[in-house]
Tab-separated table of C-alpha atoms and ligand atoms in Angstrom:
chain	number	residue	atom	x	y	z
Q	19	MET	CA	17.169	17.906	8.493
Q	20	TYR	CA	15.174	14.789	9.235
Q	21	TYR	CA	12.300	14.682	6.727
Q	22	PRO	CA	8.970	15.724	8.255
Q	23	ASP	CA	6.725	12.715	8.854
Q	24	HIS	CA	3.385	13.102	7.090
Q	25	HIS	CA	1.696	9.887	8.129
Q	26	VAL	CA	1.482	9.660	11.913
Q	27	HIS	CA	-1.103	8.180	14.260
Q	28	CYS	CA	-1.661	8.754	17.967
Q	29	ASN	CA	-4.303	7.733	20.466
Q	30	PHE	CA	-6.956	9.629	18.524
Q	31	SER	CA	-6.813	6.503	16.349
Q	32	PRO	CA	-8.311	3.458	18.102
Q	33	ASP	CA	-5.409	1.269	16.936
Q	34	SER	CA	-2.786	3.442	18.685
Q	35	GLN	CA	-2.154	3.955	22.381
Q	36	THR	CA	0.522	6.605	21.873
Q	37	PRO	CA	-0.210	10.077	23.252
Q	38	PRO	CA	0.348	12.795	20.627
Q	39	GLU	CA	2.874	14.500	22.943
Q	40	ALA	CA	5.079	11.395	22.765
Q	41	GLN	CA	5.077	11.433	18.940
Q	42	ILE	CA	5.926	15.151	18.980
Q	43	GLU	CA	8.791	14.667	21.474
Q	44	ARG	CA	10.192	11.881	19.311
Q	45	ALA	CA	9.942	14.035	16.177
Q	46	ILE	CA	11.904	16.804	17.950
Q	47	GLU	CA	14.506	14.268	19.081
Q	48	LEU	CA	14.948	13.100	15.474
Q	49	GLY	CA	15.308	16.685	14.241
Q	50	MET	CA	12.113	16.994	12.209
Q	51	PRO	CA	11.098	20.604	11.519
Q	52	ALA	CA	7.451	19.533	11.311
Q	53	ILE	CA	5.186	16.583	12.035
Q	54	CYS	CA	1.759	16.012	10.538
Q	55	PHE	CA	-0.765	13.884	12.429
Q	56	THR	CA	-3.093	11.869	10.214
Q	57	ASP	CA	-5.465	10.022	12.501
Q	58	HIS	CA	-7.952	7.532	11.122
Q	59	MET	CA	-11.487	8.098	9.940
Q	60	ASP	CA	-13.258	5.156	8.313
Q	61	TYR	CA	-16.998	4.797	7.875
Q	62	ASP	CA	-18.753	1.738	9.160
Q	63	TYR	CA	-15.850	-0.650	9.618
Q	64	PRO	CA	-16.942	-4.302	9.201
Q	65	GLU	CA	-18.124	-5.859	12.456
Q	66	GLU	CA	-15.693	-8.735	12.027
Q	67	ALA	CA	-12.741	-6.352	12.508
Q	68	ASN	CA	-14.142	-5.324	15.899
Q	69	ILE	CA	-12.924	-1.729	15.769
Q	70	THR	CA	-14.551	1.645	15.138
Q	71	PHE	CA	-12.710	4.526	13.494
Q	72	ASP	CA	-14.683	7.620	14.329
Q	73	LEU	CA	-12.437	10.669	14.509
Q	74	LYS	CA	-14.411	13.626	15.810
Q	75	PRO	CA	-12.994	16.891	14.397
Q	76	GLU	CA	-14.678	18.926	17.158
Q	77	ILE	CA	-12.590	17.086	19.772
Q	78	TYR	CA	-9.450	16.274	17.791
Q	79	LEU	CA	-8.759	19.718	16.326
Q	80	PRO	CA	-8.953	21.765	19.558
Q	81	ALA	CA	-6.848	19.196	21.427
Q	82	MET	CA	-4.186	19.210	18.734
Q	83	ARG	CA	-4.207	23.012	18.489
Q	84	ILE	CA	-3.265	23.202	22.178
Q	85	LEU	CA	-0.252	20.980	21.459
Q	86	LYS	CA	0.613	22.954	18.345
Q	87	GLU	CA	0.789	26.057	20.538
Q	88	GLU	CA	2.669	24.335	23.340
Q	89	PHE	CA	5.411	23.024	21.031
Q	90	ALA	CA	5.438	25.973	18.592
Q	91	ASP	CA	8.981	27.088	19.424
Q	92	ARG	CA	10.395	23.594	18.858
Q	93	ILE	CA	8.438	22.037	15.977
Q	94	ASP	CA	5.610	22.849	13.595
Q	95	VAL	CA	2.743	20.496	14.486
Q	96	ARG	CA	0.281	20.036	11.648
Q	97	ILE	CA	-3.148	18.543	11.915
Q	98	GLY	CA	-4.340	16.227	9.196
Q	99	MET	CA	-6.234	12.984	8.922
Q	100	GLU	CA	-6.384	9.757	6.929
Q	101	ILE	CA	-9.769	8.842	5.537
Q	102	GLY	CA	-10.714	5.432	4.201
Q	103	LEU	CA	-12.057	5.758	0.648
Q	104	GLU	CA	-15.022	3.659	-0.415
Q	105	THR	CA	-17.335	4.479	-3.291
Q	106	CYS	CA	-20.439	3.519	-1.257
Q	107	TYR	CA	-19.668	6.269	1.310
Q	108	GLN	CA	-18.589	8.945	-1.132
Q	109	ASP	CA	-21.051	11.656	-0.034
Q	110	LYS	CA	-20.311	11.189	3.669
Q	111	ILE	CA	-16.564	11.138	3.037
Q	112	LEU	CA	-16.645	14.325	0.967
Q	113	SER	CA	-18.734	16.150	3.600
Q	114	TYR	CA	-16.406	14.936	6.337
Q	115	ILE	CA	-13.300	16.217	4.537
Q	116	ALA	CA	-14.983	19.574	3.929
Q	117	SER	CA	-16.171	19.857	7.538
Q	118	ALA	CA	-12.889	21.019	9.090
Q	119	PRO	CA	-9.783	23.065	8.243
Q	120	TRP	CA	-7.267	20.212	7.937
Q	121	ASP	CA	-3.628	20.836	7.091
Q	122	PHE	CA	-3.488	17.619	5.105
Q	123	VAL	CA	-5.785	14.782	4.012
Q	124	ILE	CA	-4.683	11.286	2.991
Q	125	GLY	CA	-7.176	9.152	1.079
Q	126	SER	CA	-6.492	5.448	1.615
Q	127	ILE	CA	-8.021	2.139	0.627
Q	128	HIS	CA	-8.445	0.163	3.857
Q	129	LEU	CA	-11.367	-1.958	2.645
Q	130	SER	CA	-12.101	-3.541	-0.705
Q	131	ASP	CA	-15.696	-4.715	-1.272
Q	132	ARG	CA	-16.242	-3.962	2.445
Q	133	LYS	CA	-13.577	-6.501	3.398
Q	134	ASP	CA	-10.430	-5.824	5.400
Q	135	PRO	CA	-7.242	-7.386	3.931
Q	136	TYR	CA	-5.903	-7.641	7.479
Q	137	LEU	CA	-8.417	-10.444	8.097
Q	138	PRO	CA	-8.117	-13.939	6.562
Q	139	SER	CA	-11.700	-13.642	5.253
Q	140	TYR	CA	-10.431	-11.136	2.669
Q	141	PHE	CA	-8.441	-13.905	0.987
Q	142	ALA	CA	-10.974	-16.726	1.448
Q	143	GLY	CA	-12.361	-18.398	-1.678
Q	144	ARG	CA	-9.954	-16.805	-4.148
Q	145	THR	CA	-6.317	-16.968	-5.101
Q	146	SER	CA	-3.856	-14.471	-3.641
Q	147	GLU	CA	-3.458	-13.007	-7.119
Q	148	GLU	CA	-7.207	-12.392	-7.358
Q	149	ALA	CA	-7.418	-10.976	-3.835
Q	150	TYR	CA	-4.491	-8.635	-4.412
Q	151	ARG	CA	-5.672	-7.527	-7.858
Q	152	ARG	CA	-9.139	-6.778	-6.543
Q	153	TYR	CA	-7.614	-4.337	-4.031
Q	154	PHE	CA	-6.045	-2.321	-6.868
Q	155	GLU	CA	-9.285	-2.428	-8.857
Q	156	SER	CA	-11.028	-0.935	-5.811
Q	157	ALA	CA	-8.356	1.774	-5.694
Q	158	LEU	CA	-8.977	2.605	-9.357
Q	159	GLU	CA	-12.757	2.655	-8.815
Q	160	CYS	CA	-12.294	5.197	-6.018
Q	161	LEU	CA	-9.980	7.313	-8.145
Q	162	GLN	CA	-12.517	7.272	-10.982
Q	163	THR	CA	-15.467	8.056	-8.712
Q	164	PHE	CA	-14.163	10.583	-6.190
Q	165	PRO	CA	-13.281	14.156	-7.043
Q	166	PRO	CA	-9.744	15.020	-5.882
Q	167	ALA	CA	-10.965	16.232	-2.495
Q	168	TYR	CA	-7.959	14.834	-0.643
Q	169	ASP	CA	-4.239	15.554	-1.125
Q	170	ILE	CA	-2.339	12.292	-1.251
Q	171	PHE	CA	-3.200	8.691	-2.095
Q	172	GLY	CA	-2.238	6.595	0.939
Q	173	HIS	CA	0.044	3.528	0.875
Q	174	LEU	CA	-0.954	2.514	-2.659
Q	175	ASP	CA	0.064	-1.158	-2.327
Q	176	TYR	CA	-0.933	-1.532	1.328
Q	177	VAL	CA	-2.576	-4.891	0.584
Q	178	PHE	CA	0.895	-6.468	0.389
Q	179	ARG	CA	1.294	-5.921	4.129
Q	180	CYS	CA	-1.260	-8.708	4.437
Q	181	GLY	CA	-1.636	-12.197	2.998
Q	182	ASP	CA	1.146	-14.492	1.804
Q	183	ARG	CA	3.257	-11.827	0.051
Q	184	SER	CA	3.502	-14.006	-3.048
Q	185	ILE	CA	3.348	-10.728	-4.967
Q	186	THR	CA	4.902	-7.440	-3.825
Q	187	ASN	CA	5.500	-5.709	-7.155
Q	188	ALA	CA	2.127	-4.506	-8.405
Q	189	TRP	CA	3.514	-2.893	-11.527
Q	190	LYS	CA	5.116	-6.146	-12.648
Q	191	ALA	CA	1.934	-8.100	-11.906
Q	192	TRP	CA	-0.658	-5.733	-13.452
Q	193	PRO	CA	1.125	-3.024	-15.465
Q	194	ASP	CA	-1.980	-1.698	-17.244
Q	195	LEU	CA	-4.009	-1.446	-14.041
Q	196	ILE	CA	-1.206	0.285	-12.142
Q	197	ASP	CA	-0.509	2.654	-15.035
Q	198	GLU	CA	-4.161	3.689	-15.043
Q	199	ILE	CA	-4.095	4.283	-11.277
Q	200	LEU	CA	-0.924	6.382	-11.556
Q	201	ARG	CA	-2.323	8.351	-14.509
Q	202	GLN	CA	-5.467	9.158	-12.492
Q	203	ILE	CA	-3.383	10.289	-9.519
Q	204	ILE	CA	-1.230	12.546	-11.699
Q	205	HIS	CA	-4.137	13.872	-13.778
Q	206	GLN	CA	-6.118	14.765	-10.645
Q	207	GLY	CA	-3.189	16.631	-9.096
Q	208	LEU	CA	-2.923	14.146	-6.239
Q	209	GLY	CA	0.333	12.712	-4.927
Q	210	LEU	CA	1.690	9.481	-3.479
Q	211	ASP	CA	2.281	8.691	0.190
Q	212	VAL	CA	5.728	7.085	0.280
Q	213	ASN	CA	5.069	5.020	3.342
Q	214	THR	CA	7.557	2.967	5.365
Q	215	GLY	CA	4.833	1.467	7.577
Q	216	GLY	CA	5.015	-2.098	6.252
Q	217	MET	CA	8.754	-2.455	6.872
Q	218	LYS	CA	8.313	-2.799	10.626
Q	219	ASN	CA	6.344	-5.987	9.916
Q	220	GLY	CA	8.974	-7.408	7.607
Q	221	LEU	CA	7.694	-6.142	4.279
Q	222	PRO	CA	10.931	-5.758	2.285
Q	223	MET	CA	9.969	-2.372	0.817
Q	224	GLN	CA	8.217	0.907	1.366
Q	225	HIS	CA	4.797	1.547	-0.149
Q	226	PRO	CA	4.658	1.678	-3.050
Q	227	HIS	CA	7.248	-0.671	-4.552
Q	228	ASP	CA	10.311	0.896	-6.289
Q	229	ASP	CA	8.968	-0.070	-9.724
Q	230	VAL	CA	5.678	1.723	-9.036
Q	231	LEU	CA	7.573	4.827	-7.912
Q	232	ARG	CA	9.801	4.600	-11.004
Q	233	ARG	CA	6.762	4.326	-13.254
Q	234	TYR	CA	5.096	7.270	-11.477
Q	235	ARG	CA	8.150	9.403	-12.327
Q	236	GLU	CA	8.151	8.153	-15.935
Q	237	LEU	CA	4.519	9.150	-16.327
Q	238	GLY	CA	5.303	12.631	-14.981
Q	239	GLY	CA	4.416	12.137	-11.321
Q	240	GLU	CA	6.394	14.290	-8.916
Q	241	LEU	CA	4.256	14.962	-5.864
Q	242	ILE	CA	5.134	12.756	-2.887
Q	243	THR	CA	5.056	12.945	0.898
Q	244	LEU	CA	7.030	10.787	3.314
Q	245	GLY	CA	5.186	8.935	6.033
Q	246	SER	CA	6.018	6.242	8.551
Q	247	ASP	CA	2.422	5.299	9.441
Q	248	ALA	CA	3.789	5.128	13.006
Q	249	HIS	CA	1.303	4.089	15.669
Q	250	LYS	CA	4.174	3.986	18.224
Q	251	THR	CA	7.061	6.412	18.800
Q	252	ILE	CA	9.614	3.736	17.937
Q	253	HIS	CA	8.384	3.741	14.324
Q	254	LEU	CA	8.223	7.490	13.787
Q	255	GLY	CA	10.270	8.538	10.752
Q	256	ASP	CA	11.291	4.910	10.289
Q	257	ARG	CA	13.970	4.510	7.588
Q	258	PHE	CA	13.468	7.981	6.160
Q	259	PRO	CA	17.197	8.560	5.462
Q	260	GLU	CA	17.526	5.374	3.379
Q	261	VAL	CA	14.186	5.836	1.611
Q	262	GLY	CA	15.133	9.468	0.888
Q	263	GLU	CA	18.330	8.267	-0.823
Q	264	LYS	CA	16.331	5.753	-2.832
Q	265	LEU	CA	13.851	8.416	-3.923
Q	266	LYS	CA	16.711	10.581	-5.148
Q	267	ALA	CA	18.111	7.645	-7.115
Q	268	LEU	CA	14.651	7.164	-8.653
Q	269	GLY	CA	14.684	10.767	-9.847
Q	270	PHE	CA	12.673	12.564	-7.169
Q	271	LYS	CA	14.206	15.883	-6.163
Q	272	TYR	CA	11.607	17.188	-3.721
Q	273	ALA	CA	8.975	15.956	-1.322
Q	274	ALA	CA	6.068	17.919	0.065
Q	275	ALA	CA	5.001	19.018	3.520
Q	276	TYR	CA	1.452	20.314	3.826
Q	277	LYS	CA	-0.028	23.246	5.656
Q	278	GLY	CA	-3.619	24.371	5.174
Q	279	ARG	CA	-3.957	21.808	2.358
Q	280	LYS	CA	-1.108	23.471	0.414
Q	281	PRO	CA	2.176	21.686	-0.363
Q	282	GLU	CA	5.491	23.265	0.567
Q	283	PHE	CA	8.407	21.551	-1.120
Q	284	TYR	CA	11.640	20.599	0.558
Q	285	LYS	CA	14.748	19.172	-1.062
Q	286	LEU	CA	15.449	15.475	-0.628
B	4	LIG	ZN1	-3.845	3.541	6.264
B	5	LIG	ZN1	-2.187	5.241	8.572
């Protein structure tokens, strides 16, 4: 079995041009029993980024349900979404999550202090160490502020996809901060998105780094999903076999696939 991809974008995300049918066909070709779409919703993206993430459940859900039906005898299509967490939009974010019957919800940090690490302005006027650390502080602030209304914490060290990559091991750089983040995730019953999305851009690792995953296990963390963060079919399920082997070596026995916000566990 090819592990079911639980972090997939299609043209319901403004940064993808891929029709959902194409992602589904590719998932079938790879031998995935299920695929979970997680299109983007982010409130009030900074003007500088020149993009608007405004996923409308009343359009998205019916369209995806038609595909779910159409492909039902070949693959289980699940309908989730990825929401950008920010403490200043907490009420809106919580209402949005509660507004529709998602199969799966990823909570991700895409902005820190309303700045996008994909843009050089995120790093301006501070060292890379400061800019990177601030991203993880924002993650902890969200974990401390939000109730566990989502299922999985998205690409925990996503910030390393950007900038000069002078640091890629967050646990080595800020062990106390990362431990606190992992403890919050475990304590709240959330899980980690093991995400291969940075590797297509040359990041030499999945998110999060091996040492973060190792520490998560040591602290008692078990709940993980596998996601490619594919915006194109070519990246769907990217490197899942090798990352699956690595996860086993790190002590993970199972990963989760979600349906109706409930995890179903499959063997790695
Ligand atoms: Zn994301
Ligand atoms: Zn994503």
